[in-house]
XYZ file of C-alpha atoms in Angstrom:
760
model
C 145.960 5.786 39.596
C 142.539 5.932 37.977
C 142.481 4.845 34.374
C 139.331 6.724 33.397
C 140.094 9.810 31.338
C 137.803 12.776 31.100
C 137.345 14.573 27.791
C 140.718 15.423 26.198
C 142.635 14.509 29.356
C 145.138 11.675 29.678
C 146.469 10.770 33.077
C 150.183 10.193 33.493
C 151.649 9.473 36.939
C 150.303 11.981 39.463
C 149.562 14.611 36.831
C 146.923 15.042 34.152
C 148.205 16.509 30.903
C 146.297 18.582 28.368
C 146.773 17.731 24.685
C 149.354 19.749 22.798
C 147.805 22.822 21.152
C 144.645 22.782 23.263
C 143.421 25.969 24.945
C 144.446 26.170 28.628
C 141.853 24.705 30.980
C 141.830 24.982 34.779
C 140.385 21.587 35.597
C 140.699 22.243 39.331
C 138.573 25.387 39.195
C 135.996 23.701 36.964
C 135.778 20.682 39.255
C 136.463 18.231 36.439
C 139.710 16.904 37.906
C 140.002 13.299 39.025
C 141.928 13.934 42.225
C 140.998 11.943 45.330
C 138.354 13.665 47.488
C 140.915 14.635 50.142
C 143.711 15.516 47.704
C 144.779 19.025 46.717
C 144.380 19.880 43.049
C 146.873 22.341 41.528
C 146.585 23.706 38.017
C 149.745 23.377 35.930
C 150.779 24.557 32.505
C 150.432 20.996 31.241
C 147.245 20.105 33.102
C 146.904 19.597 36.849
C 148.601 17.785 39.723
C 147.010 15.914 42.639
C 148.655 15.695 46.058
C 147.436 13.696 49.063
C 147.404 15.365 52.501
C 150.478 14.869 54.671
C 148.754 12.245 56.827
C 147.799 10.104 53.806
C 149.652 7.924 51.340
C 148.852 7.662 47.652
C 149.416 9.179 44.243
C 146.819 11.928 44.600
C 144.237 10.143 42.507
C 143.835 7.660 45.351
C 144.618 8.638 48.951
C 144.677 6.215 51.869
C 144.983 6.477 55.624
C 148.157 4.601 56.687
C 147.194 2.109 59.399
C 149.112 0.099 61.978
C 146.272 -2.290 62.925
C 142.892 -3.396 61.531
C 139.846 -5.209 62.844
C 137.021 -6.535 60.649
C 133.701 -6.696 62.482
C 130.408 -8.217 61.447
C 129.426 -5.505 58.955
C 131.984 -2.783 59.589
C 135.733 -2.312 59.940
C 137.930 -0.273 62.272
C 141.625 0.480 62.428
C 144.315 2.396 64.282
C 146.225 4.804 62.046
C 149.788 5.973 62.284
C 149.678 8.674 64.921
C 147.049 6.814 66.979
C 143.722 7.997 65.554
C 140.960 5.372 65.278
C 138.901 5.160 62.092
C 135.846 3.052 61.235
C 133.666 2.492 58.163
C 130.721 0.394 56.974
C 127.403 -0.327 58.671
C 126.330 1.961 61.497
C 122.751 1.065 62.438
C 123.780 0.733 66.089
C 126.357 3.556 66.142
C 129.192 1.015 65.887
C 131.382 3.436 63.935
C 131.669 5.707 66.958
C 131.434 8.942 64.962
C 128.416 10.284 66.831
C 125.857 9.162 64.241
C 123.959 6.130 63.010
C 124.685 6.914 59.351
C 126.691 4.298 57.475
C 130.048 5.434 56.074
C 131.418 4.002 52.809
C 134.895 5.329 53.608
C 136.977 5.702 56.792
C 135.594 8.222 59.271
C 137.479 9.156 62.413
C 136.080 7.916 65.697
C 134.802 10.862 67.730
C 136.964 12.545 70.342
C 140.300 12.724 68.496
C 141.819 10.401 71.070
C 144.974 8.375 70.537
C 144.543 4.621 70.576
C 146.922 1.667 70.841
C 144.402 -1.047 69.948
C 140.884 -1.394 68.556
C 138.602 -4.379 67.986
C 135.361 -4.496 65.975
C 132.799 -7.187 66.732
C 129.069 -7.542 66.206
C 127.362 -4.111 66.336
C 130.002 -2.598 68.629
C 133.708 -1.885 69.014
C 136.181 -1.250 71.802
C 139.643 0.229 71.976
C 142.536 0.841 74.351
C 143.636 4.482 74.586
C 147.266 5.502 74.963
C 146.435 6.262 78.594
C 145.641 2.575 79.139
C 141.920 3.252 79.480
C 139.383 0.883 77.890
C 136.589 2.610 75.966
C 133.781 1.181 73.819
C 131.050 2.407 71.475
C 128.026 1.071 69.623
C 125.400 -1.412 70.789
C 125.212 -1.906 74.539
C 122.428 -4.460 74.800
C 124.768 -7.350 75.557
C 126.376 -5.419 78.428
C 128.500 -2.373 77.707
C 131.155 -3.002 80.328
C 130.304 -0.070 82.605
C 127.371 -1.820 84.242
C 124.807 -0.538 81.724
C 123.224 -1.831 78.531
C 123.139 1.594 76.935
C 124.052 2.087 73.282
C 126.385 5.017 72.601
C 127.357 6.763 69.378
C 130.685 8.007 70.733
C 133.386 6.246 72.773
C 132.963 6.201 76.521
C 134.767 4.324 79.319
C 133.735 0.688 79.531
C 135.864 -0.466 82.443
C 137.667 1.169 85.335
C 141.396 1.655 85.487
C 144.234 2.678 83.217
C 146.171 -0.532 82.974
C 144.537 -2.173 79.952
C 146.731 -3.579 77.190
C 144.527 -5.435 74.675
C 140.869 -5.960 73.790
C 138.871 -8.370 71.629
C 135.188 -7.935 70.776
C 133.255 -11.043 69.766
C 129.692 -11.894 68.843
C 127.859 -11.168 72.100
C 130.718 -10.619 74.529
C 134.027 -8.779 74.834
C 137.297 -9.563 76.586
C 140.375 -7.578 77.524
C 143.826 -8.077 79.043
C 145.446 -5.761 81.532
C 149.165 -5.141 81.781
C 149.589 -7.813 84.443
C 148.159 -10.479 82.131
C 144.829 -10.767 83.929
C 141.858 -11.327 81.602
C 138.349 -9.951 82.025
C 135.218 -10.527 79.935
C 131.718 -9.031 79.887
C 128.489 -9.310 77.912
C 126.301 -12.358 77.417
C 127.492 -15.433 79.278
C 124.885 -18.064 78.451
C 127.486 -20.232 76.734
C 130.139 -19.788 79.398
C 132.078 -17.417 77.139
C 133.038 -15.110 80.012
C 135.313 -17.801 81.448
C 134.502 -17.297 85.122
C 132.804 -20.657 85.573
C 129.288 -19.300 85.219
C 126.694 -19.231 82.464
C 125.225 -15.857 83.275
C 126.059 -12.622 81.509
C 127.508 -9.529 83.114
C 127.389 -5.861 82.033
C 130.687 -5.359 83.893
C 134.017 -7.163 83.414
C 134.370 -10.418 85.353
C 137.732 -12.079 85.919
C 138.585 -15.044 83.713
C 139.911 -18.008 85.660
C 143.543 -18.972 85.140
C 146.256 -16.972 83.476
C 148.241 -14.820 83.374
C 147.658 -14.392 79.660
C 149.529 -12.755 76.786
C 146.858 -12.946 74.037
C 143.075 -13.282 73.956
C 140.529 -13.772 71.147
C 136.743 -13.459 71.527
C 134.787 -15.435 68.938
C 131.121 -15.782 68.177
C 130.174 -17.524 71.414
C 133.521 -18.754 72.714
C 136.898 -17.353 73.720
C 140.488 -18.544 73.491
C 143.679 -17.233 75.085
C 147.395 -18.031 75.232
C 149.063 -17.946 78.643
C 152.573 -16.753 79.454
C 153.816 -20.312 79.070
C 152.494 -20.403 75.471
C 149.749 -22.912 76.365
C 146.415 -22.406 74.612
C 143.108 -22.477 76.457
C 139.500 -22.037 75.276
C 136.081 -21.719 76.904
C 132.443 -21.089 76.045
C 130.312 -22.752 73.382
C 131.811 -26.000 72.155
C 128.945 -27.400 70.108
C 131.123 -27.679 66.993
C 134.295 -28.587 68.870
C 135.640 -25.042 68.664
C 137.287 -25.371 72.085
C 139.737 -27.903 70.619
C 139.517 -30.457 73.415
C 138.570 -33.386 71.197
C 134.961 -33.300 72.350
C 132.076 -31.158 71.096
C 131.185 -29.843 74.534
C 131.281 -26.395 76.052
C 132.889 -25.137 79.226
C 132.414 -22.179 81.534
C 136.065 -22.351 82.542
C 139.223 -22.350 80.389
C 140.114 -25.834 79.139
C 143.511 -26.581 77.631
C 144.056 -27.472 73.986
C 146.415 -30.395 74.532
C 146.753 -32.101 71.164
C 149.067 -30.898 69.847
C 150.758 -29.226 72.773
C 152.397 -25.803 72.600
C 154.121 -23.583 72.225
C 151.289 -21.651 70.558
C 152.168 -18.332 68.919
C 148.879 -16.683 67.884
C 145.145 -17.482 67.999
C 141.988 -16.204 66.305
C 138.416 -17.199 67.216
C 135.702 -17.063 64.566
C 131.991 -17.695 64.717
C 132.176 -21.446 65.278
C 135.808 -22.268 64.489
C 139.253 -21.472 65.878
C 142.704 -21.348 64.284
C 146.094 -20.912 65.919
C 149.729 -20.982 64.859
C 152.660 -23.013 66.114
C 156.189 -23.197 64.823
C 155.169 -26.208 62.710
C 152.179 -24.655 60.982
C 148.657 -23.333 61.342
C 146.069 -25.539 63.055
C 142.266 -25.206 63.054
C 139.303 -26.860 64.757
C 135.538 -26.521 65.149
C 132.962 -26.183 62.390
C 134.469 -27.177 59.070
C 131.536 -27.701 56.713
C 132.669 -24.785 54.543
C 136.307 -25.832 54.457
C 137.302 -23.256 57.072
C 139.612 -25.715 58.860
C 141.860 -25.730 55.789
C 142.814 -29.413 55.956
C 141.236 -30.344 52.614
C 138.046 -31.697 54.169
C 134.629 -30.167 54.733
C 134.051 -31.835 58.067
C 133.795 -30.547 61.607
C 136.591 -31.496 63.997
C 136.710 -31.126 67.771
C 140.474 -31.672 67.747
C 143.027 -29.437 65.993
C 143.886 -30.408 62.407
C 146.825 -28.967 60.524
C 145.808 -26.643 57.694
C 149.362 -26.031 56.485
C 152.991 -26.464 57.467
C 155.451 -23.642 57.932
C 156.066 -20.660 60.150
C 152.828 -18.692 59.904
C 153.127 -15.188 61.307
C 149.403 -14.512 61.676
C 145.979 -16.110 61.312
C 142.504 -14.561 61.202
C 139.195 -16.455 61.315
C 135.874 -15.084 60.043
C 132.346 -16.402 59.894
C 133.176 -19.320 57.624
C 136.649 -18.603 56.274
C 140.195 -17.997 57.503
C 143.327 -16.264 56.245
C 146.955 -16.369 57.292
C 150.350 -14.863 56.565
C 153.439 -16.919 55.831
C 156.664 -15.202 54.785
C 154.568 -12.062 54.208
C 152.403 -13.878 51.668
C 148.629 -13.956 52.056
C 146.704 -17.217 51.851
C 143.018 -17.890 52.616
C 140.618 -20.826 52.766
C 136.990 -21.730 53.555
C 133.682 -20.381 52.277
C 133.894 -18.108 49.242
C 130.166 -17.342 49.114
C 130.926 -13.669 49.784
C 134.379 -13.585 48.197
C 136.196 -13.732 51.542
C 138.794 -16.187 50.221
C 140.022 -13.265 48.152
C 141.288 -15.128 45.090
C 138.966 -13.295 42.725
C 135.829 -14.300 40.809
C 133.994 -16.521 40.316
C 132.785 -16.787 43.899
C 130.599 -19.326 45.652
C 132.815 -22.392 45.801
C 134.372 -23.848 48.932
C 138.163 -23.624 49.171
C 139.164 -26.366 51.653
C 142.926 -25.676 51.627
C 144.973 -22.472 51.792
C 145.268 -20.702 48.434
C 147.534 -17.794 47.560
C 145.808 -14.415 47.301
C 147.127 -11.743 44.972
C 150.497 -11.413 43.300
C 153.388 -13.347 44.784
C 155.458 -10.176 44.973
C 152.919 -8.431 47.252
C 154.142 -8.297 50.830
C 151.710 -8.166 53.752
C 152.474 -6.841 57.217
C 149.481 -7.996 59.265
C 145.874 -9.189 59.224
C 142.711 -8.176 61.008
C 142.329 -9.882 64.395
C 139.240 -11.662 63.054
C 136.750 -11.300 60.215
C 133.048 -11.264 59.477
C 132.045 -12.263 55.942
C 134.912 -10.015 54.858
C 138.599 -9.800 55.673
C 141.238 -7.063 55.820
C 145.002 -6.778 55.952
C 147.860 -4.287 55.899
C 150.536 -4.232 53.249
C 154.133 -3.282 53.933
C 153.499 0.395 53.189
C 150.718 0.586 55.811
C 147.883 0.752 53.293
C 144.727 -1.123 54.209
C 143.124 -3.592 51.818
C 139.864 -5.474 52.311
C 137.879 -8.088 50.402
C 134.671 -10.119 50.667
C 131.179 -8.958 51.549
C 130.631 -5.242 50.898
C 126.884 -4.855 51.285
C 127.256 -2.140 53.913
C 130.455 -0.677 52.451
C 132.583 -2.392 55.082
C 135.448 -2.723 52.588
C 135.931 1.032 52.265
C 136.267 0.596 48.496
C 136.410 3.404 45.949
C 132.920 2.589 44.640
C 130.212 2.039 47.298
C 127.923 -0.973 47.046
C 124.613 0.918 47.083
C 122.929 2.255 43.963
C 122.439 5.990 44.475
C 120.232 6.401 41.426
C 117.807 4.188 39.539
C 119.741 1.586 37.553
C 118.148 -0.849 35.149
C 117.691 -4.312 36.601
C 120.134 -6.605 34.787
C 118.018 -9.718 35.256
C 114.776 -10.919 33.656
C 111.831 -8.619 32.938
C 109.111 -8.814 35.546
C 105.363 -8.380 35.351
C 104.996 -8.109 39.125
C 107.412 -6.934 41.831
C 107.725 -7.968 45.473
C 110.514 -6.783 47.762
C 111.738 -7.938 51.146
C 114.166 -5.857 53.162
C 117.094 -7.915 51.867
C 115.691 -9.613 48.775
C 114.119 -8.504 45.493
C 111.779 -10.875 43.652
C 109.454 -10.743 40.690
C 107.183 -12.791 38.505
C 108.701 -13.060 35.027
C 106.877 -13.220 31.716
C 107.061 -17.028 31.704
C 105.345 -17.018 35.146
C 108.420 -18.251 36.993
C 109.686 -16.331 40.004
C 113.232 -15.048 40.257
C 114.903 -13.564 43.334
C 118.183 -11.786 44.044
C 119.713 -10.973 47.406
C 119.587 -12.756 50.738
C 119.264 -16.527 50.592
C 120.701 -18.029 53.790
C 117.232 -19.233 54.884
C 116.324 -20.569 51.443
C 114.535 -17.318 50.598
C 115.652 -17.380 46.949
C 113.539 -20.526 46.511
C 115.928 -22.309 44.158
C 116.918 -25.169 46.440
C 120.036 -23.444 47.782
C 120.818 -21.479 50.923
C 123.128 -18.984 49.251
C 122.843 -15.245 48.753
C 123.787 -13.412 45.592
C 123.007 -10.889 42.894
C 122.395 -13.469 40.154
C 118.619 -14.064 40.075
C 117.386 -17.489 41.082
C 114.594 -19.306 39.270
C 111.593 -20.718 41.147
C 109.768 -22.972 38.650
C 106.015 -22.824 38.318
C 103.235 -20.663 36.920
C 102.905 -17.945 39.563
C 100.604 -14.926 39.687
C 100.941 -13.326 43.170
C 104.022 -12.979 45.382
C 104.862 -11.736 48.881
C 108.419 -11.461 50.223
C 109.333 -11.034 53.875
C 112.618 -10.649 55.689
C 113.476 -14.351 55.645
C 110.615 -16.132 53.871
C 108.363 -15.763 50.848
C 104.955 -17.010 49.716
C 103.341 -17.101 46.272
C 100.041 -17.992 44.619
C 100.033 -19.865 41.318
C 97.604 -19.596 38.426
C 95.469 -22.356 40.000
C 95.187 -20.221 43.171
C 97.300 -22.666 45.165
C 99.547 -21.127 47.826
C 103.110 -22.194 48.650
C 105.793 -20.755 50.928
C 109.546 -21.198 51.355
C 112.395 -19.886 53.470
C 112.472 -19.595 57.257
C 109.775 -20.896 59.569
C 110.979 -19.599 62.919
C 107.533 -18.941 64.406
C 105.183 -20.414 61.813
C 105.491 -17.793 59.070
C 105.279 -20.466 56.360
C 101.997 -21.680 57.838
C 102.720 -25.396 57.614
C 103.024 -26.027 61.345
C 106.402 -27.703 60.717
C 109.543 -25.942 61.959
C 112.697 -25.479 59.914
C 113.780 -23.677 56.778
C 113.185 -24.932 53.257
C 114.677 -23.671 50.008
C 111.835 -24.806 47.744
C 108.080 -24.013 47.815
C 105.923 -26.030 50.210
C 102.182 -25.993 49.524
C 99.416 -24.971 51.918
C 95.823 -26.078 51.555
C 93.086 -23.891 50.132
C 92.645 -21.515 47.218
C 93.887 -17.951 47.536
C 93.671 -14.510 45.929
C 96.156 -12.158 47.644
C 99.342 -12.612 49.698
C 101.662 -10.432 51.798
C 104.730 -11.297 53.893
C 106.390 -9.349 56.707
C 109.036 -10.026 59.286
C 108.186 -13.570 60.405
C 104.466 -13.365 59.653
C 102.189 -13.735 56.627
C 98.659 -12.645 55.719
C 96.516 -13.727 52.780
C 93.020 -13.359 51.340
C 91.389 -16.591 50.196
C 89.052 -17.098 47.226
C 86.063 -16.495 49.506
C 87.616 -13.105 50.394
C 88.262 -14.071 54.020
C 91.463 -12.767 55.621
C 93.934 -15.113 57.300
C 97.292 -14.502 59.030
C 99.929 -16.752 60.551
C 103.381 -16.668 62.143
C 104.621 -14.142 64.724
C 101.762 -12.579 66.685
C 103.111 -11.491 70.068
C 102.966 -7.901 68.826
C 99.576 -8.313 67.212
C 100.936 -8.973 63.707
C 98.191 -11.473 62.896
C 95.428 -9.147 64.072
C 93.237 -11.832 65.617
C 93.336 -10.336 69.122
C 95.102 -13.300 70.721
C 98.680 -12.043 70.923
C 99.871 -15.643 70.495
C 101.989 -16.942 67.624
C 100.061 -18.778 64.930
C 101.904 -21.704 63.302
C 99.027 -22.250 60.877
C 96.583 -19.784 59.241
C 94.230 -18.032 61.677
C 91.040 -16.384 60.483
C 90.608 -12.709 61.314
C 86.951 -12.649 62.347
C 85.261 -9.373 61.543
C 81.680 -8.609 60.613
C 81.413 -6.647 57.407
C 82.423 -6.700 53.789
C 84.726 -9.282 52.194
C 88.401 -8.298 51.953
C 89.819 -7.072 48.643
C 93.280 -5.547 49.280
C 96.144 -6.272 51.629
C 99.550 -4.823 52.585
C 102.011 -6.342 55.060
C 104.926 -4.446 56.615
C 107.704 -5.320 59.016
C 105.562 -5.628 62.162
C 102.120 -4.360 61.176
C 99.613 -4.870 58.376
C 96.540 -3.274 56.819
C 93.679 -4.437 54.611
C 90.777 -2.837 52.736
C 87.361 -4.454 52.799
C 84.798 -4.562 50.021
C 83.127 -1.409 51.283
C 86.320 0.613 50.955
C 86.973 0.671 54.705
C 90.603 0.471 55.888
C 91.667 -1.728 58.818
C 95.128 -2.016 60.410
C 96.776 -3.910 63.275
C 100.131 -4.782 64.857
C 102.975 -2.653 66.203
C 101.895 0.924 66.867
C 104.883 2.562 68.568
C 104.955 5.304 65.938
C 101.160 5.357 65.490
C 101.545 3.538 62.183
C 98.274 1.656 62.741
C 96.545 5.020 62.358
C 93.672 4.555 64.783
C 94.756 7.242 67.247
C 95.513 4.689 69.950
C 98.539 5.380 72.131
C 99.186 1.716 72.884
C 102.415 0.198 71.572
C 100.498 -2.624 69.892
C 97.026 -3.086 68.439
C 96.253 -6.781 68.737
C 93.046 -6.864 66.720
C 92.311 -5.476 63.270
C 90.815 -2.025 63.866
C 89.096 0.379 61.494
C 91.388 3.286 60.660
C 88.817 5.910 59.703
C 85.213 6.181 58.697
C 86.147 6.951 55.105
C 84.632 4.408 52.671
C 86.820 5.246 49.695
C 90.205 3.648 50.344
C 91.636 2.186 47.121
C 95.176 1.109 48.002
C 97.334 0.852 51.098
C 101.132 0.586 51.522
C 102.835 -0.460 54.744
C 106.473 0.229 55.688
C 108.417 -0.238 58.896
C 106.896 2.565 60.984
C 104.897 4.519 58.399
C 101.725 3.754 56.425
C 100.307 5.452 53.334
C 97.155 4.915 51.310
C 95.191 6.221 48.363
C 91.616 7.437 48.649
C 88.966 8.407 46.136
C 90.318 9.231 42.675
C 93.902 9.238 43.963
C 94.451 11.421 47.038
C 97.546 10.447 49.052
C 97.324 10.068 52.831
C 100.094 9.023 55.242
C 100.519 8.481 58.988
C 102.993 7.126 61.537
C 106.645 8.080 61.734
C 107.877 11.129 59.856
C 111.297 11.414 61.508
C 113.034 11.190 58.130
C 110.311 12.950 56.155
C 108.877 9.642 54.930
C 105.264 10.724 55.579
C 105.737 13.494 53.038
C 104.082 16.319 54.975
C 107.175 18.407 55.689
C 109.580 18.369 58.604
C 107.433 20.183 61.163
C 105.739 17.019 62.441
C 107.807 14.012 63.510
C 104.809 11.720 63.901
C 101.263 11.584 62.572
C 98.761 9.845 64.831
C 96.001 9.764 62.199
C 95.883 9.699 58.387
C 96.954 13.089 57.027
C 96.532 14.351 53.457
C 99.826 14.720 51.576
C 99.620 17.689 49.198
C 96.558 18.372 47.097
C 97.180 16.108 44.091
C 94.408 13.592 43.433
C 95.973 11.578 40.638
C 98.235 9.182 42.531
C 98.138 5.716 40.972
C 100.566 3.810 43.205
C 102.429 4.293 46.485
C 105.049 2.280 48.394
C 106.698 2.811 51.787
C 110.016 1.603 53.221
C 111.934 2.138 56.425
C 112.720 5.839 56.001
C 111.409 6.805 52.583
C 108.420 6.448 50.275
C 107.668 6.760 46.559
C 104.626 6.968 44.346
C 103.550 7.125 40.696
C 101.121 9.744 39.433
C 98.779 9.610 36.437
C 101.255 11.296 34.099
C 103.746 8.455 34.679
C 106.064 10.536 36.855
C 107.891 8.884 39.763
C 107.938 10.896 42.990
C 109.916 10.071 46.136
C 110.470 11.589 49.571
C 112.285 10.843 52.815
C 115.803 9.770 53.729
C 118.550 9.586 51.101
C 121.313 7.795 53.047
C 121.279 4.747 50.772
C 120.133 6.562 47.629
C 116.792 4.740 47.525
C 114.840 7.838 46.481
C 117.028 8.454 43.446
C 117.415 12.029 44.691
C 120.698 13.697 45.685
C 119.531 14.633 49.181
C 116.778 13.985 51.699
C 113.428 15.709 51.082
C 110.319 15.815 53.254
C 107.669 16.317 50.563
C 107.044 14.366 47.343
C 109.693 15.326 44.776
C 109.822 14.357 41.114
C 112.621 11.910 40.255
C 114.120 12.616 36.848
C 112.268 13.529 33.684
C 110.854 10.149 32.644
C 107.072 9.863 32.428
C 106.616 6.192 31.708
C 106.671 4.692 35.215
C 103.951 2.143 35.850
C 104.305 0.995 39.470
C 106.732 0.983 42.392
C 107.697 -1.346 45.249
C 109.778 -0.644 48.353
C 111.155 -2.618 51.276
C 113.688 -1.377 53.796
C 116.092 0.969 52.020
C 115.516 -0.321 48.482
C 113.164 0.912 45.753
C 112.329 -0.852 42.495
C 109.969 0.523 39.885
C 108.670 -0.700 36.538
C 108.342 1.277 33.352
C 105.820 0.936 30.581
C 108.232 -1.104 28.466
C 108.372 -3.755 31.203
C 111.866 -2.863 32.392
C 112.625 -2.735 36.107
C 114.850 -0.107 37.713
C 116.202 -0.229 41.271
C 117.962 2.137 43.661
C 119.194 1.973 47.227
C 120.916 -0.425 49.594
C 122.522 -3.510 48.135
C 123.361 -5.545 51.213
C 123.100 -8.929 49.525
C 122.962 -7.978 45.858
C 119.213 -7.279 45.837
C 119.573 -4.483 43.281
C 120.916 -7.069 40.847
C 124.560 -6.062 41.184
C 127.207 -7.874 43.269
C 127.653 -6.855 46.893
C 131.046 -8.513 47.080
C 134.582 -7.706 45.984
C 136.375 -10.999 45.622
C 139.977 -9.743 45.640
C 141.816 -7.277 47.910
C 140.771 -3.700 47.182
C 142.309 -0.575 48.721
C 140.530 1.215 51.549
C 140.361 4.754 50.190
C 139.367 8.213 51.342
C 135.929 9.561 50.727
C 134.803 13.188 50.775
C 136.227 15.060 53.777
């Protein structure tokens, strides 16, 4: 029951009572009741009563779908409910929720078709299930091989394999496997690690037969697979680089190899990203990558042979990316990495838990666990209610309060004088000239010497003045005009010519004025006002005409004025020269380069228009906007979500197009599907998609719309689905997606939380 009380209302049990002597109020009619979104509200003489629908359980203030099985995927979760309906929630960029859309869902949404299912498995970007007819259907991303011979992505379930004799399915990282009723196993998808088990190292978009068997259980992991045969022997195949096949050697195999030490009988198995755990009558055993304590034996070492995590008769085990959980005597225990709260024992998070630890109250009884986990985990309690914990950046926990910020909320960290956003990370230059970052950090992007993500801002020492943040790296210029970069260096985006990630700034030579970072590439203007780019360039991101990656800075050679402004997006960039001319280059699939060309890429920096009065430019994923003259706003590229601000009639703008007739725009910023700007009166205006709440508006709009009544906004920055803006008092306010805590608030729930209904 919710503990929050509205004015003059106290909640007792499933009813809300009005104070004695108060005038009668129909809270239901007024819409001020606190019933669950799917509950029925009934006015009573004393107050009101909340009742869950017949197919839900709960007290009316919270209603839950009763499940019989759960599966935690990479960034989403699915389950089979009592009665056989399949439900999914969380991330949906690749239609992995199967509801016919690509819109994320913070609460369970039924998989399209109203079919009845006996099993479901969620993996990376896709899911599969077995219908009560014995048919095998899948949905979501098809690029690894859908199972029907195609690589087509689908937003609704469709048959993935012929026949009606399927009994079980397991979806892994890049492959999927299933068992038929005879015990034969088949796998499909990528096969470069031998994970399909047919002796080859080539993928297949159709099921291929796994050697050996017959089998009674199968588990697809990140890049390997394990199965238990009818004689209770355990076999594994695929990638073995961390010893996750359990043979005693860190080698892979394209055919099933037996886990012989200890011998069987094995009861259950779960395959994670790079580790495996299985149960025997004498305990739970784990092997593979163990650097985060996920083997549960008290060490943080990798082991190619099974090690015992705990004694006892474990009924279930579930392995995630870097953690594991198990059930013993209906008690829940977890171990491994707690960076995202997946150990489930509550805050604080971040530490490694190398041995099983009890989760929740001792009296709580658990029925089952998810077949595997991502950076989150889920389980069913005795009453069939689903509970999840861990990473919640895409609402994969189905919690009562979504992770995203659907309105502008004041940044809880330090005050910033300059903002720079990446798609998953928010950074700024503080008043003491240090840099602080919140959000994604697995590549060292937070710059504090660690490789951890989180909402608590890091501190990057120094006296910094300029900052650019990309997807997985960042670069900054200090007050001596020296340039340094940190984070990933996959294709040379740090410009040092040395591969590998670093979590602290590494200096480049030269003296610099401006900096911008995109997805695996960087551009900068030096003190002589020359323009340089480096990193990924196969799509023309560096603009030098070569189409070849640049591990060190490459000069963009153009006759004309020196460069004075720069903006770098996901895969394209723009710059303004000293004569006010605008130039753009890179990916052009949505005409975001703005030169009228129909080619998918523009390899060399090209003048956008003959206008000599460009003042500022802002680059998003597929849309570009700029300011001309005294402050006229122009946009071009994709407008599929209204992010170009010219109304819904045109889905794409090939050339710069005037947005409205206002000429007092002072700042503009563009993201993936939305944009915002500040006008001279200090008003903040936004337009575009509202899925993640990044516009601060209640719904999507396709023309600039004023956000709130405040008139003291100074500037705005956007990346991906996140917006941050500064006010005149120096405070920063953010709205939108919170995948890794980049809005300054945690994107994790470190203890089991109920999976609850959202609006019907």
